[in-house]
Amino acid sequence: MERLQKVIAHAGVASRRKAEQLILEGKVTVNGQVIKELGTKVTNNDRIEVEGVPVNREAPVYFLMYKPKKVISSAKDDKGRRTVVDFFDHIDKRIYPIGRLDYDTSGLLLLTNDGDFSNKLMHPRYGIEKTYIAKVKGIPEREKLKQLERGVRLEDGKTAPARIKIQSIDKKKQTCIIEMVIREGKNRQVRRMLDFIGHPIMKLKRERYAFLTLQGLKPGEIRELSPHEVKQIRALAEHGRNAF
Ligand code: URA
């Protein structure tokens, strides 16, 4: 037995809060009856519909993928380019990515069919740490990196504090490799932050998502998260704020 709003959220139809709203508005039926009680419990055999559309209750699955470059992180692409979901053709579930990596960014991407899990992880309040490795043009001065660590004003607001380290410098080619840890996920955030200080990115990879890494995977490979990993990530999203 599970609470109705949880089942709707898990199915990816809406966030938990939105699901509650839908129930209160009388838009949800269970076995053909309108249900407006938030605490209502349902079983696997109950037929749930939201605004007349059946809620698909497939078992939740969680994957970690090493996204290669030149792949779109959405379920469909109107230009016909390869998408991350194409890598899951053999899995008969409606899987979608949690957040995005740019077409030219490689690295760690989580995918699931669990809408509730996905909403939690993407909510800025939960601030899961993500580690990026960037190859940039030029060699930034310390003060510029400090500026990024404190936060810079981009067109959609100020960035939250970040942690930055220079990993290596190529003086001859005038490039360097930077490690950046951020807790937000604004669109093209890392690229825009480095553009802001005048050191555009030549190459970008997400190496870590909370405690998860790409260890053992090559670009294009996927693995299922263990139940323990799912539990830990969920707990981090619910309670953990590892402030800098
Ligand atoms: N920041 C970016 O700029 N690009 C990504 O793909 C991820 C984070």
PDB file of C-alpha atoms and ligand atoms in Angstrom:
ATOM      1  CA  MET A   1       0.000   0.000   0.000  1.00  0.00           C
ATOM      2  CA  GLU A   2       1.330   3.410  -0.946  1.00  0.00           C
ATOM      3  CA  ARG A   3       0.029   6.934  -0.734  1.00  0.00           C
ATOM      4  CA  LEU A   4      -1.686   8.079  -3.888  1.00  0.00           C
ATOM      5  CA  GLN A   5       0.386  11.264  -4.322  1.00  0.00           C
ATOM      6  CA  LYS A   6       3.602   9.240  -3.992  1.00  0.00           C
ATOM      7  CA  VAL A   7       2.539   6.794  -6.691  1.00  0.00           C
ATOM      8  CA  ILE A   8       1.666   9.642  -9.054  1.00  0.00           C
ATOM      9  CA  ALA A   9       4.990  11.363  -8.374  1.00  0.00           C
ATOM     10  CA  HIS A  10       6.963   8.124  -8.809  1.00  0.00           C
ATOM     11  CA  ALA A  11       5.357   7.559 -12.161  1.00  0.00           C
ATOM     12  CA  GLY A  12       6.848  10.879 -13.286  1.00  0.00           C
ATOM     13  CA  VAL A  13       3.475  12.504 -13.899  1.00  0.00           C
ATOM     14  CA  ALA A  14       4.127  15.418 -11.527  1.00  0.00           C
ATOM     15  CA  SER A  15       6.137  16.436  -8.478  1.00  0.00           C
ATOM     16  CA  ARG A  16       4.743  15.279  -5.147  1.00  0.00           C
ATOM     17  CA  ARG A  17       3.374  18.752  -4.393  1.00  0.00           C
ATOM     18  CA  LYS A  18       1.748  19.036  -7.830  1.00  0.00           C
ATOM     19  CA  ALA A  19       0.279  15.541  -7.391  1.00  0.00           C
ATOM     20  CA  GLU A  20      -1.329  16.668  -4.143  1.00  0.00           C
ATOM     21  CA  GLN A  21      -2.774  19.667  -5.909  1.00  0.00           C
ATOM     22  CA  LEU A  22      -4.180  17.461  -8.692  1.00  0.00           C
ATOM     23  CA  ILE A  23      -5.833  15.237  -6.080  1.00  0.00           C
ATOM     24  CA  LEU A  24      -7.359  18.203  -4.232  1.00  0.00           C
ATOM     25  CA  GLU A  25      -8.652  19.581  -7.537  1.00  0.00           C
ATOM     26  CA  GLY A  26     -10.513  16.308  -8.150  1.00  0.00           C
ATOM     27  CA  LYS A  27      -8.448  15.406 -11.219  1.00  0.00           C
ATOM     28  CA  VAL A  28      -7.416  11.972  -9.970  1.00  0.00           C
ATOM     29  CA  THR A  29      -9.499   8.805 -10.077  1.00  0.00           C
ATOM     30  CA  VAL A  30      -8.874   5.417  -8.500  1.00  0.00           C
ATOM     31  CA  ASN A  31     -10.840   2.589 -10.111  1.00  0.00           C
ATOM     32  CA  GLY A  32     -13.061   5.171 -11.742  1.00  0.00           C
ATOM     33  CA  GLN A  33     -13.880   7.098  -8.541  1.00  0.00           C
ATOM     34  CA  VAL A  34     -12.696  10.677  -7.989  1.00  0.00           C
ATOM     35  CA  ILE A  35     -10.476  10.765  -4.890  1.00  0.00           C
ATOM     36  CA  LYS A  36      -9.841  14.067  -3.119  1.00  0.00           C
ATOM     37  CA  GLU A  37      -8.313  12.702   0.095  1.00  0.00           C
ATOM     38  CA  LEU A  38      -4.547  13.209   0.251  1.00  0.00           C
ATOM     39  CA  GLY A  39      -3.796  10.285   2.528  1.00  0.00           C
ATOM     40  CA  THR A  40      -5.547   7.672   0.367  1.00  0.00           C
ATOM     41  CA  LYS A  41      -3.566   4.436   0.082  1.00  0.00           C
ATOM     42  CA  VAL A  42      -3.512   2.417  -3.132  1.00  0.00           C
ATOM     43  CA  THR A  43      -2.226  -1.024  -4.082  1.00  0.00           C
ATOM     44  CA  ASN A  44      -0.620  -2.316  -7.260  1.00  0.00           C
ATOM     45  CA  ASN A  45      -3.996  -3.538  -8.450  1.00  0.00           C
ATOM     46  CA  ASP A  46      -5.710  -0.158  -8.300  1.00  0.00           C
ATOM     47  CA  ARG A  47      -6.243   1.631 -11.597  1.00  0.00           C
ATOM     48  CA  ILE A  48      -5.167   5.263 -11.245  1.00  0.00           C
ATOM     49  CA  GLU A  49      -5.907   7.994 -13.772  1.00  0.00           C
ATOM     50  CA  VAL A  50      -4.854  11.648 -13.789  1.00  0.00           C
ATOM     51  CA  GLU A  51      -7.115  13.845 -15.918  1.00  0.00           C
ATOM     52  CA  GLY A  52      -8.320  10.678 -17.635  1.00  0.00           C
ATOM     53  CA  VAL A  53      -4.807   9.406 -18.477  1.00  0.00           C
ATOM     54  CA  PRO A  54      -3.785   6.094 -16.866  1.00  0.00           C
ATOM     55  CA  VAL A  55      -0.734   6.311 -14.617  1.00  0.00           C
ATOM     56  CA  ASN A  56       1.894   3.851 -15.719  1.00  0.00           C
ATOM     57  CA  ARG A  57       3.395   2.184 -12.657  1.00  0.00           C
ATOM     58  CA  GLU A  58       6.435   0.380 -13.932  1.00  0.00           C
ATOM     59  CA  ALA A  59       9.098  -0.672 -11.437  1.00  0.00           C
ATOM     60  CA  PRO A  60      11.631   2.112 -10.866  1.00  0.00           C
ATOM     61  CA  VAL A  61      15.106   1.745 -12.383  1.00  0.00           C
ATOM     62  CA  TYR A  62      18.226   3.866 -11.913  1.00  0.00           C
ATOM     63  CA  PHE A  63      21.212   4.045 -14.254  1.00  0.00           C
ATOM     64  CA  LEU A  64      24.560   5.777 -14.375  1.00  0.00           C
ATOM     65  CA  MET A  65      25.871   6.548 -17.839  1.00  0.00           C
ATOM     66  CA  TYR A  66      29.203   7.790 -19.163  1.00  0.00           C
ATOM     67  CA  LYS A  67      27.748  10.178 -21.706  1.00  0.00           C
ATOM     68  CA  PRO A  68      29.985  10.605 -24.717  1.00  0.00           C
ATOM     69  CA  LYS A  69      30.388  13.960 -26.473  1.00  0.00           C
ATOM     70  CA  LYS A  70      28.096  14.664 -29.442  1.00  0.00           C
ATOM     71  CA  VAL A  71      25.044  13.109 -27.815  1.00  0.00           C
ATOM     72  CA  ILE A  72      21.931  15.051 -26.753  1.00  0.00           C
ATOM     73  CA  SER A  73      20.715  14.587 -23.169  1.00  0.00           C
ATOM     74  CA  SER A  74      17.033  14.538 -23.858  1.00  0.00           C
ATOM     75  CA  ALA A  75      14.625  11.859 -24.941  1.00  0.00           C
ATOM     76  CA  LYS A  76      14.140  13.268 -28.462  1.00  0.00           C
ATOM     77  CA  ASP A  77      15.997  15.584 -30.779  1.00  0.00           C
ATOM     78  CA  ASP A  78      14.247  17.472 -33.557  1.00  0.00           C
ATOM     79  CA  LYS A  79      17.486  17.498 -35.583  1.00  0.00           C
ATOM     80  CA  GLY A  80      17.659  13.697 -35.455  1.00  0.00           C
ATOM     81  CA  ARG A  81      20.892  13.586 -33.441  1.00  0.00           C
ATOM     82  CA  ARG A  82      21.721  10.662 -31.180  1.00  0.00           C
ATOM     83  CA  THR A  83      20.224  10.989 -27.703  1.00  0.00           C
ATOM     84  CA  VAL A  84      21.220   9.439 -24.382  1.00  0.00           C
ATOM     85  CA  VAL A  85      17.943   7.506 -24.392  1.00  0.00           C
ATOM     86  CA  ASP A  86      19.061   5.733 -27.608  1.00  0.00           C
ATOM     87  CA  PHE A  87      21.614   3.923 -25.417  1.00  0.00           C
ATOM     88  CA  PHE A  88      18.732   2.277 -23.526  1.00  0.00           C
ATOM     89  CA  ASP A  89      16.925   0.762 -26.508  1.00  0.00           C
ATOM     90  CA  HIS A  90      17.230  -2.691 -24.957  1.00  0.00           C
ATOM     91  CA  ILE A  91      15.391  -1.578 -21.813  1.00  0.00           C
ATOM     92  CA  ASP A  92      11.647  -1.553 -22.104  1.00  0.00           C
ATOM     93  CA  LYS A  93      10.999   1.405 -19.782  1.00  0.00           C
ATOM     94  CA  ARG A  94      10.434   5.139 -20.169  1.00  0.00           C
ATOM     95  CA  ILE A  95      13.846   6.276 -18.986  1.00  0.00           C
ATOM     96  CA  TYR A  96      14.946   9.905 -19.076  1.00  0.00           C
ATOM     97  CA  PRO A  97      17.989  11.839 -17.858  1.00  0.00           C
ATOM     98  CA  ILE A  98      18.107  13.624 -14.508  1.00  0.00           C
ATOM     99  CA  GLY A  99      19.184  17.090 -15.617  1.00  0.00           C
ATOM    100  CA  ARG A 100      21.366  17.632 -18.641  1.00  0.00           C
ATOM    101  CA  LEU A 101      24.861  17.664 -19.973  1.00  0.00           C
ATOM    102  CA  ASP A 102      25.513  19.783 -23.069  1.00  0.00           C
ATOM    103  CA  TYR A 103      25.930  18.134 -26.462  1.00  0.00           C
ATOM    104  CA  ASP A 104      29.702  18.708 -26.260  1.00  0.00           C
ATOM    105  CA  THR A 105      30.085  17.749 -22.592  1.00  0.00           C
ATOM    106  CA  SER A 106      30.981  14.193 -21.659  1.00  0.00           C
ATOM    107  CA  GLY A 107      30.690  12.474 -18.308  1.00  0.00           C
ATOM    108  CA  LEU A 108      28.448  11.222 -15.591  1.00  0.00           C
ATOM    109  CA  LEU A 109      24.712  11.333 -16.183  1.00  0.00           C
ATOM    110  CA  LEU A 110      21.997   9.638 -14.134  1.00  0.00           C
ATOM    111  CA  LEU A 111      18.844   8.328 -15.770  1.00  0.00           C
ATOM    112  CA  THR A 112      15.667   6.926 -14.298  1.00  0.00           C
ATOM    113  CA  ASN A 113      11.944   6.423 -14.775  1.00  0.00           C
ATOM    114  CA  ASP A 114      11.280   7.593 -11.190  1.00  0.00           C
ATOM    115  CA  GLY A 115       9.880  11.109 -11.422  1.00  0.00           C
ATOM    116  CA  ASP A 116       9.939  11.721  -7.696  1.00  0.00           C
ATOM    117  CA  PHE A 117      13.629  10.804  -7.425  1.00  0.00           C
ATOM    118  CA  SER A 118      14.446  12.972 -10.427  1.00  0.00           C
ATOM    119  CA  ASN A 119      12.563  16.000  -9.050  1.00  0.00           C
ATOM    120  CA  LYS A 120      14.344  15.696  -5.713  1.00  0.00           C
ATOM    121  CA  LEU A 121      17.797  15.547  -7.254  1.00  0.00           C
ATOM    122  CA  MET A 122      17.184  18.469  -9.552  1.00  0.00           C
ATOM    123  CA  HIS A 123      15.729  20.755  -6.921  1.00  0.00           C
ATOM    124  CA  PRO A 124      18.324  23.496  -6.268  1.00  0.00           C
ATOM    125  CA  ARG A 125      17.566  23.378  -2.556  1.00  0.00           C
ATOM    126  CA  TYR A 126      19.135  19.936  -2.226  1.00  0.00           C
ATOM    127  CA  GLY A 127      22.419  21.054  -3.762  1.00  0.00           C
ATOM    128  CA  ILE A 128      24.125  17.815  -4.718  1.00  0.00           C
ATOM    129  CA  GLU A 129      27.820  18.357  -5.466  1.00  0.00           C
ATOM    130  CA  LYS A 130      28.914  17.860  -9.058  1.00  0.00           C
ATOM    131  CA  THR A 131      32.562  17.855 -10.083  1.00  0.00           C
ATOM    132  CA  TYR A 132      33.620  19.053 -13.521  1.00  0.00           C
ATOM    133  CA  ILE A 133      36.992  18.913 -15.228  1.00  0.00           C
ATOM    134  CA  ALA A 134      37.464  21.718 -17.748  1.00  0.00           C
ATOM    135  CA  LYS A 135      40.245  22.428 -20.191  1.00  0.00           C
ATOM    136  CA  VAL A 136      40.302  26.178 -20.684  1.00  0.00           C
ATOM    137  CA  LYS A 137      42.072  28.695 -22.893  1.00  0.00           C
ATOM    138  CA  GLY A 138      44.720  30.711 -21.107  1.00  0.00           C
ATOM    139  CA  ILE A 139      45.854  30.532 -17.507  1.00  0.00           C
ATOM    140  CA  PRO A 140      43.441  32.262 -15.113  1.00  0.00           C
ATOM    141  CA  GLU A 141      44.802  34.480 -12.356  1.00  0.00           C
ATOM    142  CA  ARG A 142      44.128  33.404  -8.796  1.00  0.00           C
ATOM    143  CA  GLU A 143      41.884  36.395  -8.173  1.00  0.00           C
ATOM    144  CA  LYS A 144      39.642  35.427 -11.096  1.00  0.00           C
ATOM    145  CA  LEU A 145      39.233  31.913  -9.723  1.00  0.00           C
ATOM    146  CA  LYS A 146      38.468  33.377  -6.296  1.00  0.00           C
ATOM    147  CA  GLN A 147      35.766  35.459  -7.938  1.00  0.00           C
ATOM    148  CA  LEU A 148      34.204  32.276  -9.339  1.00  0.00           C
ATOM    149  CA  GLU A 149      34.470  30.625  -5.927  1.00  0.00           C
ATOM    150  CA  ARG A 150      32.561  33.473  -4.307  1.00  0.00           C
ATOM    151  CA  GLY A 151      29.951  33.616  -7.066  1.00  0.00           C
ATOM    152  CA  VAL A 152      29.541  35.724 -10.188  1.00  0.00           C
ATOM    153  CA  ARG A 153      26.509  37.468 -11.606  1.00  0.00           C
ATOM    154  CA  LEU A 154      25.323  35.707 -14.760  1.00  0.00           C
ATOM    155  CA  GLU A 155      22.273  36.842 -16.728  1.00  0.00           C
ATOM    156  CA  ASP A 156      19.992  34.483 -14.731  1.00  0.00           C
ATOM    157  CA  GLY A 157      21.366  35.383 -11.300  1.00  0.00           C
ATOM    158  CA  LYS A 158      24.397  35.029  -9.082  1.00  0.00           C
ATOM    159  CA  THR A 159      26.086  31.649  -8.895  1.00  0.00           C
ATOM    160  CA  ALA A 160      26.378  29.945  -5.512  1.00  0.00           C
ATOM    161  CA  PRO A 161      29.810  29.367  -3.940  1.00  0.00           C
ATOM    162  CA  ALA A 162      32.007  26.907  -5.838  1.00  0.00           C
ATOM    163  CA  ARG A 163      35.308  25.113  -5.181  1.00  0.00           C
ATOM    164  CA  ILE A 164      38.020  25.429  -7.799  1.00  0.00           C
ATOM    165  CA  LYS A 165      41.469  23.916  -8.235  1.00  0.00           C
ATOM    166  CA  ILE A 166      43.974  24.148 -11.038  1.00  0.00           C
ATOM    167  CA  GLN A 167      45.046  20.598 -11.867  1.00  0.00           C
ATOM    168  CA  SER A 168      47.715  21.353 -14.455  1.00  0.00           C
ATOM    169  CA  ILE A 169      49.067  24.115 -16.635  1.00  0.00           C
ATOM    170  CA  ASP A 170      50.448  23.863 -20.173  1.00  0.00           C
ATOM    171  CA  LYS A 171      52.536  27.011 -20.500  1.00  0.00           C
ATOM    172  CA  LYS A 172      53.531  26.319 -24.095  1.00  0.00           C
ATOM    173  CA  LYS A 173      49.982  25.863 -25.350  1.00  0.00           C
ATOM    174  CA  GLN A 174      48.609  28.437 -22.883  1.00  0.00           C
ATOM    175  CA  THR A 175      45.850  26.159 -21.607  1.00  0.00           C
ATOM    176  CA  CYS A 176      45.065  24.661 -18.254  1.00  0.00           C
ATOM    177  CA  ILE A 177      42.959  21.991 -16.618  1.00  0.00           C
ATOM    178  CA  ILE A 178      40.611  23.132 -13.878  1.00  0.00           C
ATOM    179  CA  GLU A 179      38.522  21.130 -11.435  1.00  0.00           C
ATOM    180  CA  MET A 180      35.311  22.837 -10.417  1.00  0.00           C
ATOM    181  CA  VAL A 181      32.762  21.636  -7.841  1.00  0.00           C
ATOM    182  CA  ILE A 182      29.326  23.244  -7.932  1.00  0.00           C
ATOM    183  CA  ARG A 183      26.003  22.487  -6.324  1.00  0.00           C
ATOM    184  CA  GLU A 184      23.696  24.103  -8.862  1.00  0.00           C
ATOM    185  CA  GLY A 185      22.678  23.175 -12.352  1.00  0.00           C
ATOM    186  CA  LYS A 186      21.965  26.345 -14.269  1.00  0.00           C
ATOM    187  CA  ASN A 187      21.948  25.908 -18.017  1.00  0.00           C
ATOM    188  CA  ARG A 188      25.548  25.732 -19.377  1.00  0.00           C
ATOM    189  CA  GLN A 189      26.702  26.997 -16.004  1.00  0.00           C
ATOM    190  CA  VAL A 190      30.340  25.925 -16.014  1.00  0.00           C
ATOM    191  CA  ARG A 191      30.874  27.208 -19.558  1.00  0.00           C
ATOM    192  CA  ARG A 192      29.264  30.540 -18.716  1.00  0.00           C
ATOM    193  CA  MET A 193      31.270  30.913 -15.487  1.00  0.00           C
ATOM    194  CA  LEU A 194      34.544  30.420 -17.303  1.00  0.00           C
ATOM    195  CA  ASP A 195      33.458  32.681 -20.164  1.00  0.00           C
ATOM    196  CA  PHE A 196      32.715  35.296 -17.519  1.00  0.00           C
ATOM    197  CA  ILE A 197      36.356  35.423 -16.416  1.00  0.00           C
ATOM    198  CA  GLY A 198      37.580  35.338 -20.031  1.00  0.00           C
ATOM    199  CA  HIS A 199      38.810  31.740 -20.164  1.00  0.00           C
ATOM    200  CA  PRO A 200      36.498  29.828 -22.499  1.00  0.00           C
ATOM    201  CA  ILE A 201      36.188  26.075 -22.203  1.00  0.00           C
ATOM    202  CA  MET A 202      37.770  23.866 -24.850  1.00  0.00           C
ATOM    203  CA  LYS A 203      36.671  20.576 -23.290  1.00  0.00           C
ATOM    204  CA  LEU A 204      34.310  19.709 -20.426  1.00  0.00           C
ATOM    205  CA  LYS A 205      33.615  16.520 -18.522  1.00  0.00           C
ATOM    206  CA  ARG A 206      31.489  15.803 -15.446  1.00  0.00           C
ATOM    207  CA  GLU A 207      33.565  13.452 -13.376  1.00  0.00           C
ATOM    208  CA  ARG A 208      31.555  13.032 -10.217  1.00  0.00           C
ATOM    209  CA  TYR A 209      27.988  13.340  -8.976  1.00  0.00           C
ATOM    210  CA  ALA A 210      27.909  13.314  -5.163  1.00  0.00           C
ATOM    211  CA  PHE A 211      29.936  10.157  -4.333  1.00  0.00           C
ATOM    212  CA  LEU A 212      29.310   8.513  -7.718  1.00  0.00           C
ATOM    213  CA  THR A 213      32.150   8.392 -10.234  1.00  0.00           C
ATOM    214  CA  LEU A 214      32.766   7.045 -13.740  1.00  0.00           C
ATOM    215  CA  GLN A 215      35.057   4.326 -12.472  1.00  0.00           C
ATOM    216  CA  GLY A 216      35.017   1.209 -14.649  1.00  0.00           C
ATOM    217  CA  LEU A 217      33.043   2.828 -17.480  1.00  0.00           C
ATOM    218  CA  LYS A 218      34.075   3.966 -20.959  1.00  0.00           C
ATOM    219  CA  PRO A 219      32.220   6.636 -22.936  1.00  0.00           C
ATOM    220  CA  GLY A 220      28.838   5.238 -24.004  1.00  0.00           C
ATOM    221  CA  GLU A 221      28.736   2.594 -21.273  1.00  0.00           C
ATOM    222  CA  ILE A 222      26.020   2.343 -18.626  1.00  0.00           C
ATOM    223  CA  ARG A 223      25.502   0.521 -15.357  1.00  0.00           C
ATOM    224  CA  GLU A 224      22.608   0.149 -12.987  1.00  0.00           C
ATOM    225  CA  LEU A 225      22.916   1.854  -9.583  1.00  0.00           C
ATOM    226  CA  SER A 226      22.856  -0.568  -6.671  1.00  0.00           C
ATOM    227  CA  PRO A 227      19.907  -0.317  -4.250  1.00  0.00           C
ATOM    228  CA  HIS A 228      22.383   0.965  -1.667  1.00  0.00           C
ATOM    229  CA  GLU A 229      23.608   3.749  -3.968  1.00  0.00           C
ATOM    230  CA  VAL A 230      20.017   4.761  -4.731  1.00  0.00           C
ATOM    231  CA  LYS A 231      19.270   4.900  -1.024  1.00  0.00           C
ATOM    232  CA  GLN A 232      22.361   6.995  -0.297  1.00  0.00           C
ATOM    233  CA  ILE A 233      21.676   9.450  -3.106  1.00  0.00           C
ATOM    234  CA  ARG A 234      18.063   9.777  -2.023  1.00  0.00           C
ATOM    235  CA  ALA A 235      19.182  10.461   1.554  1.00  0.00           C
ATOM    236  CA  LEU A 236      21.642  13.109   0.352  1.00  0.00           C
ATOM    237  CA  ALA A 237      18.940  14.791  -1.684  1.00  0.00           C
ATOM    238  CA  GLU A 238      16.579  14.762   1.263  1.00  0.00           C
ATOM    239  CA  HIS A 239      18.887  15.798   4.082  1.00  0.00           C
ATOM    240  CA  GLY A 240      22.428  16.419   2.949  1.00  0.00           C
ATOM    241  CA  ARG A 241      23.834  19.853   2.403  1.00  0.00           C
ATOM    242  CA  ASN A 242      27.560  19.620   2.260  1.00  0.00           C
ATOM    243  CA  ALA A 243      28.260  23.339   2.419  1.00  0.00           C
ATOM    244  CA  PHE A 244      31.635  24.627   1.222  1.00  0.00           C
TER     245      PHE A 244
HETATM  246  N1  URA B   1      27.894  23.144 -17.144  1.00  0.00           N
HETATM  247  C1  URA B   1      28.024  23.331 -18.469  1.00  0.00           C
HETATM  248  O1  URA B   1      28.403  24.410 -18.898  1.00  0.00           O
HETATM  249  N2  URA B   1      27.745  22.305 -19.291  1.00  0.00           N
HETATM  250  C2  URA B   1      27.340  21.096 -18.865  1.00  0.00           C
HETATM  251  O2  URA B   1      27.106  20.204 -19.675  1.00  0.00           O
HETATM  252  C3  URA B   1      27.207  20.914 -17.479  1.00  0.00           C
HETATM  253  C4  URA B   1      27.483  21.961 -16.644  1.00  0.00           C
END
